[in-house]
């Protein structure tokens, strides 16, 4: 009995070992087959194809092959640190700076990393189209793709505002230029901004709305909150009637989250959680739906361009949802960058007491005792402030400029194939050591003052170029100059004790436009109440006099 039992046990054990080793073999074989297939794919994709098609921009190798619209490609590196991915690409292709391609979520993006090619990128308005990319953006803001055609079709009748019967998109671009480039309507806009800023930056308003820890001498603020809330409010009041605040009082507070997460709508994919940005977009669209329906008498304090746009939307029979989505875009375009740049400029100043003192000396004639701001003085007589502004833009405007490749396009000795997207990584231009010197990665307050030619060199493109060269650049500069001058001259501002580290920027591709500080990388600052103590502007940051 015992012997028979032992024999059957031995049989079972042998069978189990046999099954286990069979499974191991199958696993091993599958692994080898998969590895073999992967090696064949990799050699085909990154070794053979570049030889067969030498004129196509080569693809920066990636690990996971896939062909559907969830092809991950370089997604990880792109969303974690797009600047590093671009630098890796340039280095991988031996620093030739010829166009190369990356793959993100199933789409091919051609990377244009040389300053000369970037200039061609901006000046080519026929086969590299902003319009194609704009459609993509309009859709992200909520314009129905089915109705996009209405925005591109020319109206039948000419009007006073649109004598050449331009389509709504091209007319909007013209109106922006007319309104935002120096001229009568621009002066009106700047004046509205000046008055709003003057009011919003009074001690009582600042302290009650943004203050965190009032003392007898002053109050503590988050620098990022201060820049965002004051500047977004002031810009909103310059463009729209104050009734917009009544329609949705949370618009300003939501702007940062909206800007920070907008990339999710642009890169639209099932892999991204876009619930929060979708609900914010709906909220903004609702607010603008209500706003545009108001009679003109109730919107009489809005900027000329807003009235002109709403009139045109109505005249051309644009669907209300689409015109509201376009107004959200107008609101976002005006607000999205300046507050972040003001934050970086203030941070650079607060970390350099000599710069603080020099800027107070330069800007103080523009701020009178009653708080009035002399905008032309700041624009024309403050070369150091202008240099600090340009340098901060160089180091913090590092995002990507996109174009839709409409048909095959020759650029930098390569052929970009129609149907894909092309991009210029601004970081590759703005970090150019051959132009800005070996210390290109370091903030130098006087770099642009010493070398005024940097403003127009091919490696400096914070405002883009060509036909879509930012028409808001004058307004942005003046609004930031005024904000900085008010902060430095109306109040004694200094870093709170114990928060000495310079804030780190978000180096991913997540922020559109000027980089945001990484979450949590803020500065706590102390502002001295000028009604309690006299401020000596000539003194350094640490020497607020009692
Ligand atoms: C520091 C602040 C700003 C920066 C860095 C900035 C940057 C840019 C850039 C790079 C472009 C070109 C995009 C491209 O061609 O790929 C652009 C376009 C544009 N910007 Fe700005 N901008 C700023 C402020 C503003 C402001 C305050 C406004 C409006 C009030 C504005 C209105 C526009 C408009 C309407 C366009 C599109 C022009 C067109 O399609 O012809 N910008 N901006």
XYZ file of C-alpha atoms and ligand atoms in Angstrom:
589
model
C 0.000 0.000 0.000
C 2.634 2.411 1.156
C 4.799 1.583 -1.862
C 1.897 2.155 -4.268
C 1.134 5.487 -2.584
C 4.776 6.579 -2.827
C 4.833 5.621 -6.503
C 1.707 7.679 -7.275
C 3.147 10.635 -5.314
C 6.311 10.421 -7.386
C 4.224 10.326 -10.571
C 2.233 13.393 -9.533
C 5.402 15.276 -8.607
C 7.000 14.429 -11.959
C 3.842 15.555 -13.784
C 3.789 18.818 -11.805
C 7.475 19.443 -12.566
C 6.803 18.692 -16.190
C 3.863 21.150 -16.290
C 5.894 23.815 -14.485
C 8.852 23.479 -16.813
C 6.509 23.548 -19.824
C 5.013 26.836 -18.523
C 8.544 28.179 -17.994
C 9.477 27.219 -21.529
C 6.374 28.822 -22.952
C 7.070 32.004 -20.975
C 10.703 32.054 -22.011
C 9.838 31.426 -25.646
C 7.174 34.175 -25.632
C 9.675 36.573 -24.085
C 12.237 35.751 -26.768
C 9.666 36.140 -29.541
C 8.491 39.500 -28.123
C 12.077 40.658 -27.643
C 12.902 39.573 -31.192
C 9.888 41.428 -32.576
C 10.773 44.508 -30.514
C 14.377 44.449 -31.813
C 13.130 44.093 -35.404
C 10.680 47.036 -34.863
C 13.382 49.169 -33.252
C 15.952 48.502 -36.004
C 13.334 49.138 -38.694
C 11.999 52.328 -37.045
C 15.217 53.989 -35.934
C 17.969 52.502 -38.142
C 16.462 51.367 -41.453
C 13.752 54.031 -41.998
C 16.132 57.035 -41.577
C 18.332 55.456 -44.306
C 15.465 54.744 -46.657
C 13.976 58.209 -46.140
C 16.976 60.477 -45.512
C 14.950 63.649 -46.140
C 12.403 62.944 -43.395
C 13.325 64.325 -39.973
C 14.625 61.299 -38.029
C 12.622 60.171 -35.004
C 14.150 60.394 -31.558
C 14.153 56.735 -30.400
C 11.565 55.658 -27.853
C 10.834 52.344 -26.194
C 7.177 51.383 -26.494
C 5.862 50.747 -30.017
C 2.221 51.348 -30.793
C 0.219 52.754 -33.676
C -3.164 53.808 -32.308
C -3.984 57.250 -30.898
C -2.824 56.117 -27.486
C 0.734 55.619 -28.752
C 2.675 56.806 -25.729
C 5.950 57.510 -27.557
C 7.790 60.312 -25.728
C 4.794 61.229 -23.595
C 6.523 60.561 -20.250
C 9.590 62.704 -20.999
C 7.495 65.384 -22.696
C 5.074 65.964 -19.848
C 7.692 65.583 -17.101
C 10.333 67.896 -18.516
C 9.898 68.916 -22.139
C 13.037 71.102 -22.058
C 15.166 68.116 -21.124
C 13.509 66.017 -23.847
C 14.290 68.707 -26.449
C 17.886 69.011 -25.224
C 18.210 65.188 -25.364
C 16.901 65.239 -28.939
C 19.365 67.918 -30.056
C 22.244 66.043 -28.398
C 21.124 62.661 -29.809
C 21.341 64.056 -33.333
C 24.881 65.331 -32.694
C 23.925 68.988 -32.142
C 23.347 69.518 -35.874
C 20.052 71.237 -34.922
C 18.402 69.827 -38.029
C 14.675 69.090 -37.579
C 13.892 65.800 -35.846
C 10.612 64.256 -34.747
C 9.055 63.031 -31.532
C 5.871 61.000 -31.035
C 3.285 61.897 -28.398
C -0.034 60.169 -27.949
C 0.029 58.852 -31.493
C 0.881 62.172 -33.162
C 4.128 63.123 -34.903
C 5.645 66.477 -33.899
C 8.590 67.916 -35.844
C 11.017 69.779 -33.609
C 12.626 72.908 -35.117
C 15.561 73.757 -32.870
C 17.763 76.139 -34.866
C 17.171 79.924 -34.719
C 17.360 80.279 -38.534
C 14.835 77.472 -39.070
C 12.630 79.032 -36.370
C 12.575 82.266 -38.380
C 11.490 80.258 -41.474
C 8.886 78.537 -39.297
C 7.306 81.872 -38.372
C 7.547 83.444 -41.812
C 6.026 80.463 -43.652
C 2.321 81.269 -43.518
C 1.268 79.058 -46.424
C 2.317 75.482 -45.660
C 2.975 75.871 -41.918
C -0.336 77.120 -40.772
C -1.307 78.899 -37.608
C -4.897 78.620 -38.824
C -4.753 74.827 -38.635
C -3.404 74.997 -35.101
C -5.914 77.718 -34.226
C -8.769 75.373 -35.192
C -7.341 72.845 -32.789
C -7.185 75.529 -30.054
C -10.693 76.845 -30.788
C -11.987 73.304 -30.438
C -10.120 72.992 -27.108
C -11.885 76.164 -25.914
C -15.242 74.635 -26.813
C -16.053 75.796 -30.353
C -17.958 72.984 -32.071
C -15.792 71.389 -34.825
C -18.938 71.078 -36.961
C -19.414 74.857 -36.895
C -15.767 75.892 -37.338
C -16.464 76.563 -40.996
C -18.715 79.510 -40.073
C -15.706 81.269 -38.508
C -13.701 80.901 -41.705
C -16.341 81.893 -44.258
C -16.385 85.412 -45.653
C -19.552 87.452 -45.029
C -21.612 88.406 -48.045
C -21.828 92.115 -47.254
C -19.066 94.579 -46.398
C -19.556 96.673 -43.226
C -17.811 99.716 -41.746
C -15.854 97.457 -39.404
C -15.208 94.839 -42.059
C -14.913 96.631 -45.417
C -12.880 93.818 -46.991
C -15.357 91.094 -45.970
C -12.766 89.141 -44.013
C -13.740 85.937 -42.243
C -14.299 86.307 -38.514
C -10.929 84.814 -37.547
C -8.895 87.133 -39.767
C -11.047 90.110 -38.787
C -10.402 89.321 -35.096
C -6.653 89.302 -35.748
C -6.948 92.704 -37.468
C -9.037 94.131 -34.632
C -6.471 92.982 -32.085
C -3.712 94.742 -33.992
C -5.803 97.870 -34.338
C -6.600 97.929 -30.627
C -3.395 96.698 -29.029
C -0.697 98.392 -31.060
C 0.045 101.979 -29.933
C -2.710 104.328 -31.109
C -5.868 106.004 -29.731
C -7.730 102.850 -28.600
C -4.543 101.451 -27.084
C -4.070 104.632 -25.027
C -7.637 104.261 -23.742
C -6.928 100.666 -22.717
C -3.712 101.620 -20.928
C -5.522 104.398 -19.105
C -8.195 101.973 -17.894
C -5.501 99.598 -16.695
C -3.700 102.429 -14.853
C -6.863 103.458 -13.013
C -7.795 99.877 -12.130
C -4.303 99.064 -10.856
C -4.154 102.255 -8.825
C -7.397 101.353 -7.127
C -6.727 97.618 -6.677
C -3.274 98.245 -5.208
C -4.421 100.650 -2.486
C -3.371 99.433 0.951
C -6.919 98.799 2.133
C -7.844 96.704 -0.904
C -4.580 94.756 -0.899
C -4.685 94.053 2.789
C -8.328 93.094 3.068
C -8.418 90.885 -0.011
C -4.988 89.256 -0.082
C -3.363 89.822 3.330
C -2.644 86.761 5.482
C -1.175 88.061 8.724
C -1.777 91.724 9.591
C 0.516 93.440 12.107
C 0.739 97.047 13.254
C 3.379 97.709 10.552
C 2.059 95.764 7.614
C 0.810 92.483 6.287
C 2.093 89.185 4.884
C 1.141 88.040 1.385
C 1.761 85.154 -0.965
C 3.662 86.822 -3.797
C 2.073 84.534 -6.385
C -1.462 85.296 -5.128
C -0.694 88.994 -5.071
C 0.602 89.084 -8.657
C -2.177 86.847 -9.975
C -5.133 88.459 -8.267
C -4.169 92.102 -8.726
C -3.020 91.759 -12.328
C -5.825 89.497 -13.527
C -8.444 91.757 -11.922
C -6.843 94.882 -13.398
C -6.656 93.339 -16.889
C -10.236 92.081 -16.654
C -11.391 95.580 -15.714
C -9.479 97.024 -18.688
C -11.126 94.669 -21.166
C -14.594 93.942 -19.765
C -17.298 95.803 -17.899
C -17.180 95.268 -14.087
C -20.543 93.506 -14.395
C -18.555 90.406 -15.380
C -17.392 90.156 -11.740
C -21.037 90.062 -10.682
C -21.876 87.325 -13.201
C -19.061 85.102 -11.938
C -17.059 86.381 -8.956
C -14.727 83.331 -9.075
C -13.267 84.039 -12.527
C -10.000 85.536 -11.285
C -9.382 82.826 -8.717
C -10.016 80.091 -11.282
C -7.680 81.558 -13.884
C -4.524 79.919 -12.529
C -6.036 76.425 -12.516
C -7.529 77.082 -15.942
C -4.158 78.137 -17.413
C -2.260 75.387 -15.622
C -4.551 72.664 -16.936
C -5.383 73.977 -20.394
C -2.788 71.636 -21.923
C -5.130 68.738 -21.146
C -7.675 70.162 -23.563
C -5.023 70.772 -26.204
C -3.445 67.306 -25.972
C -6.925 65.770 -25.618
C -6.464 62.058 -24.776
C -8.309 59.338 -22.880
C -5.196 58.962 -20.725
C -5.624 62.428 -19.200
C -8.035 63.302 -16.404
C -9.622 66.508 -17.735
C -12.648 66.732 -15.424
C -11.562 69.881 -13.554
C -10.540 71.857 -16.642
C -13.720 70.798 -18.448
C -15.877 72.056 -15.617
C -13.931 75.359 -15.439
C -14.298 75.813 -19.189
C -18.060 75.286 -18.862
C -18.190 77.825 -16.027
C -16.331 80.463 -18.041
C -18.460 79.754 -21.124
C -21.639 80.173 -19.067
C -20.421 83.514 -17.721
C -19.619 84.810 -21.210
C -22.926 83.498 -22.620
C -24.702 85.712 -20.098
C -22.313 88.624 -20.633
C -22.692 88.787 -24.422
C -26.494 88.752 -24.169
C -26.528 91.893 -21.991
C -27.614 95.076 -23.768
C -24.765 97.458 -24.599
C -25.830 99.958 -21.894
C -25.002 97.294 -19.308
C -21.549 96.683 -20.811
C -20.646 100.304 -21.438
C -17.279 100.124 -19.646
C -15.851 97.340 -21.793
C -12.955 97.870 -24.212
C -13.660 98.853 -27.777
C -12.384 95.527 -29.122
C -14.836 93.525 -26.987
C -17.814 95.554 -28.215
C -16.557 95.195 -31.805
C -16.155 91.421 -31.445
C -19.584 90.849 -29.870
C -21.186 92.999 -32.611
C -19.443 90.927 -35.269
C -20.465 87.594 -33.697
C -24.086 88.743 -33.787
C -23.863 90.226 -37.273
C -22.344 87.051 -38.733
C -24.853 84.784 -36.954
C -22.241 82.871 -34.939
C -23.776 80.246 -32.648
C -23.962 81.624 -29.082
C -21.988 78.725 -27.588
C -19.169 79.343 -30.054
C -19.041 83.103 -29.526
C -18.998 82.549 -25.742
C -16.108 80.079 -26.202
C -14.245 82.679 -28.268
C -14.767 85.298 -25.562
C -13.253 82.840 -23.056
C -10.249 82.724 -25.377
C -10.069 86.536 -25.501
C -10.201 86.628 -21.694
C -7.524 83.943 -21.343
C -5.194 85.491 -23.975
C -5.216 88.816 -22.133
C -4.674 87.311 -18.698
C -2.613 84.146 -18.981
C 0.984 85.383 -19.028
C 1.499 88.736 -17.337
C 0.871 87.675 -13.734
C 3.407 84.837 -13.996
C 6.045 87.111 -15.475
C 5.396 89.737 -12.773
C 5.945 87.005 -10.164
C 9.356 86.076 -11.612
C 10.446 89.705 -11.961
C 9.480 90.456 -8.350
C 11.306 87.302 -7.206
C 14.516 88.293 -9.022
C 14.300 91.764 -7.473
C 13.638 90.481 -3.958
C 16.707 88.249 -4.139
C 18.997 91.105 -5.180
C 18.978 94.126 -2.818
C 21.207 96.183 -5.152
C 18.824 95.624 -8.034
C 15.915 96.579 -5.766
C 17.597 99.864 -4.835
C 18.544 100.661 -8.445
C 15.007 99.989 -9.681
C 13.431 102.133 -6.970
C 15.735 104.972 -7.984
C 14.845 104.498 -11.655
C 11.073 104.128 -11.282
C 10.197 106.374 -8.328
C 9.563 109.505 -10.499
C 6.699 107.557 -12.116
C 4.765 107.021 -8.880
C 3.447 110.190 -7.282
C 2.586 110.673 -3.610
C -1.130 110.213 -4.244
C -0.392 106.858 -5.942
C -0.851 108.090 -9.511
C 1.167 106.085 -12.065
C 2.955 107.782 -14.949
C 2.746 105.029 -17.586
C 4.663 106.829 -20.397
C 7.536 107.583 -17.986
C 7.910 103.896 -17.147
C 7.814 102.888 -20.820
C 10.345 105.487 -21.976
C 12.741 106.220 -19.125
C 13.461 102.924 -17.369
C 16.166 100.982 -19.271
C 17.050 98.809 -16.269
C 13.433 97.773 -15.707
C 13.149 97.003 -19.423
C 16.307 94.897 -19.287
C 15.069 92.970 -16.227
C 11.753 92.390 -18.011
C 13.414 91.071 -21.194
C 15.806 88.842 -19.264
C 12.972 87.377 -17.177
C 11.053 86.675 -20.401
C 14.127 85.000 -21.903
C 14.456 82.657 -18.943
C 10.784 82.035 -18.230
C 9.083 82.077 -21.619
C 10.246 78.635 -22.638
C 7.171 76.931 -24.013
C 6.494 75.528 -27.459
C 5.163 77.307 -30.544
C 3.048 75.097 -32.820
C 2.054 75.048 -36.471
C 0.014 72.579 -38.502
C 2.020 71.227 -41.474
C -0.518 71.557 -44.291
C 1.544 70.059 -47.134
C 5.126 68.758 -47.427
C 7.435 71.597 -46.368
C 11.205 71.979 -46.766
C 12.900 73.365 -43.698
C 16.473 73.022 -42.442
C 17.349 70.466 -45.160
C 14.471 68.129 -44.213
C 10.929 67.593 -45.472
C 8.143 67.980 -42.923
C 5.246 65.813 -44.069
C 1.760 67.326 -44.374
C -0.777 66.338 -41.715
C 1.649 66.466 -38.771
C 2.498 69.256 -36.337
C 5.708 71.289 -36.192
C 6.977 72.992 -33.050
C 9.729 75.378 -31.949
C 10.962 74.760 -28.386
C 11.621 78.291 -27.127
C 14.049 76.969 -24.488
C 16.437 75.873 -27.261
C 16.564 79.429 -28.622
C 16.591 81.301 -25.324
C 19.390 79.129 -23.873
C 21.613 79.671 -26.926
C 25.108 80.094 -25.479
C 26.582 81.127 -28.808
C 24.430 84.287 -28.558
C 23.795 84.935 -24.861
C 27.182 83.688 -23.650
C 28.373 80.915 -21.346
C 26.231 82.270 -18.497
C 23.048 81.999 -20.608
C 21.282 79.924 -17.964
C 21.782 82.593 -15.258
C 19.644 85.680 -14.673
C 21.616 88.828 -15.495
C 19.617 91.998 -14.828
C 21.660 94.196 -17.180
C 22.202 91.719 -20.053
C 19.674 93.435 -22.354
C 20.752 96.924 -21.251
C 24.380 96.227 -22.198
C 23.488 94.490 -25.473
C 20.364 96.122 -26.911
C 20.694 94.017 -30.094
C 19.497 90.942 -28.168
C 15.925 92.290 -28.378
C 15.756 91.588 -32.112
C 18.118 88.642 -32.530
C 16.877 85.373 -34.087
C 17.441 83.483 -30.809
C 15.010 85.671 -28.834
C 11.335 85.104 -29.641
C 9.232 85.464 -26.487
C 6.396 86.989 -28.521
C 6.611 84.640 -31.497
C 7.064 86.192 -34.924
C 5.693 86.612 -38.437
C 2.002 87.260 -38.996
C 0.948 86.271 -35.486
C 3.643 88.288 -33.666
C 1.940 89.037 -30.331
C -0.097 92.251 -30.659
C -0.422 92.376 -26.843
C 3.326 92.833 -26.270
C 3.143 96.583 -25.584
C 0.203 96.209 -23.233
C 1.850 93.295 -21.386
C 5.057 95.262 -20.899
C 3.307 98.374 -19.640
C 1.025 96.505 -17.260
C 3.967 94.661 -15.697
C 6.137 97.809 -15.491
C 3.308 99.567 -13.641
C 2.687 96.684 -11.237
C 6.403 96.359 -10.346
C 6.830 100.120 -9.921
C 3.790 100.301 -7.618
C 5.015 97.411 -5.469
C 8.512 98.875 -5.132
C 7.531 102.495 -4.549
C 4.229 102.453 -2.724
C 5.249 99.778 -0.245
C 8.374 98.441 1.408
C 8.357 94.833 0.226
C 10.648 92.119 1.525
C 10.855 88.348 1.757
C 9.523 86.884 4.950
C 12.161 85.420 7.251
C 12.751 81.706 6.644
C 11.680 81.508 3.010
C 14.984 82.199 1.325
C 14.984 79.678 -1.528
C 14.439 81.063 -5.020
C 11.208 79.521 -6.412
C 11.670 76.705 -8.932
C 9.916 76.991 -12.311
C 7.797 74.216 -13.783
C 10.035 72.838 -16.523
C 7.426 70.502 -17.952
C 5.384 71.321 -21.015
C 2.350 71.738 -18.820
C 2.324 75.514 -18.495
C 1.443 77.309 -21.674
C 3.227 80.629 -22.156
C 5.374 81.903 -19.301
C 6.383 79.088 -16.895
C 4.529 78.896 -13.626
C 6.384 78.258 -10.371
C 6.163 74.580 -9.377
C 3.227 74.010 -7.006
C 4.294 75.094 -3.508
C 7.219 77.174 -4.854
C 5.869 80.542 -3.802
C 7.415 83.415 -1.818
C 5.837 84.842 1.302
C 6.452 88.588 1.354
C 5.915 91.344 3.897
C 4.481 94.656 2.713
C 4.828 97.670 4.938
C 1.739 99.818 5.382
C 2.753 103.271 4.096
C 0.113 104.929 6.288
C 1.816 103.655 9.437
C 5.483 104.075 8.505
C 7.203 106.264 5.957
C 8.889 104.346 3.157
C 12.350 105.380 2.073
C 12.463 104.171 -1.511
C 16.204 104.798 -1.819
C 16.940 102.315 0.935
C 17.544 98.663 0.205
C 14.961 95.927 0.632
C 16.046 95.146 4.152
C 16.059 98.789 5.279
C 12.459 99.813 5.534
C 12.605 102.831 7.822
C 10.253 103.361 10.723
C 4.056 88.565 -21.270
C 2.908 88.476 -21.881
C 2.661 87.838 -23.241
C 3.415 86.926 -23.919
C 4.735 86.296 -23.483
C 2.732 86.643 -25.168
C 3.193 85.772 -26.146
C 2.559 85.551 -27.360
C 3.079 84.715 -28.407
C 4.371 83.902 -28.330
C 2.213 84.766 -29.453
C 2.382 84.118 -30.815
C 1.941 82.700 -30.871
C 2.385 82.047 -32.156
O 2.452 82.696 -33.194
O 2.687 80.859 -32.096
C 1.124 85.621 -29.055
C 0.034 85.888 -29.838
C -1.021 86.666 -29.418
N -1.088 87.404 -28.260
Fe 0.276 87.479 -26.788
N 1.581 87.373 -25.210
C 1.502 88.128 -24.052
C 0.497 89.004 -23.698
C -0.619 89.258 -24.449
C -1.694 90.133 -24.051
C -1.736 90.906 -22.738
C -2.616 90.092 -25.050
C -3.933 90.789 -25.170
C -4.429 91.653 -24.354
C -2.119 89.203 -26.086
C -2.767 88.923 -27.277
C -2.288 88.068 -28.253
C -3.036 87.728 -29.463
C -4.421 88.231 -29.847
C -2.239 86.845 -30.194
C -2.580 86.188 -31.544
C -2.194 87.096 -32.671
C -2.676 86.607 -34.025
O -3.297 85.554 -34.140
O -2.422 87.329 -35.002
N -0.896 88.729 -25.689
N 1.365 86.104 -27.783
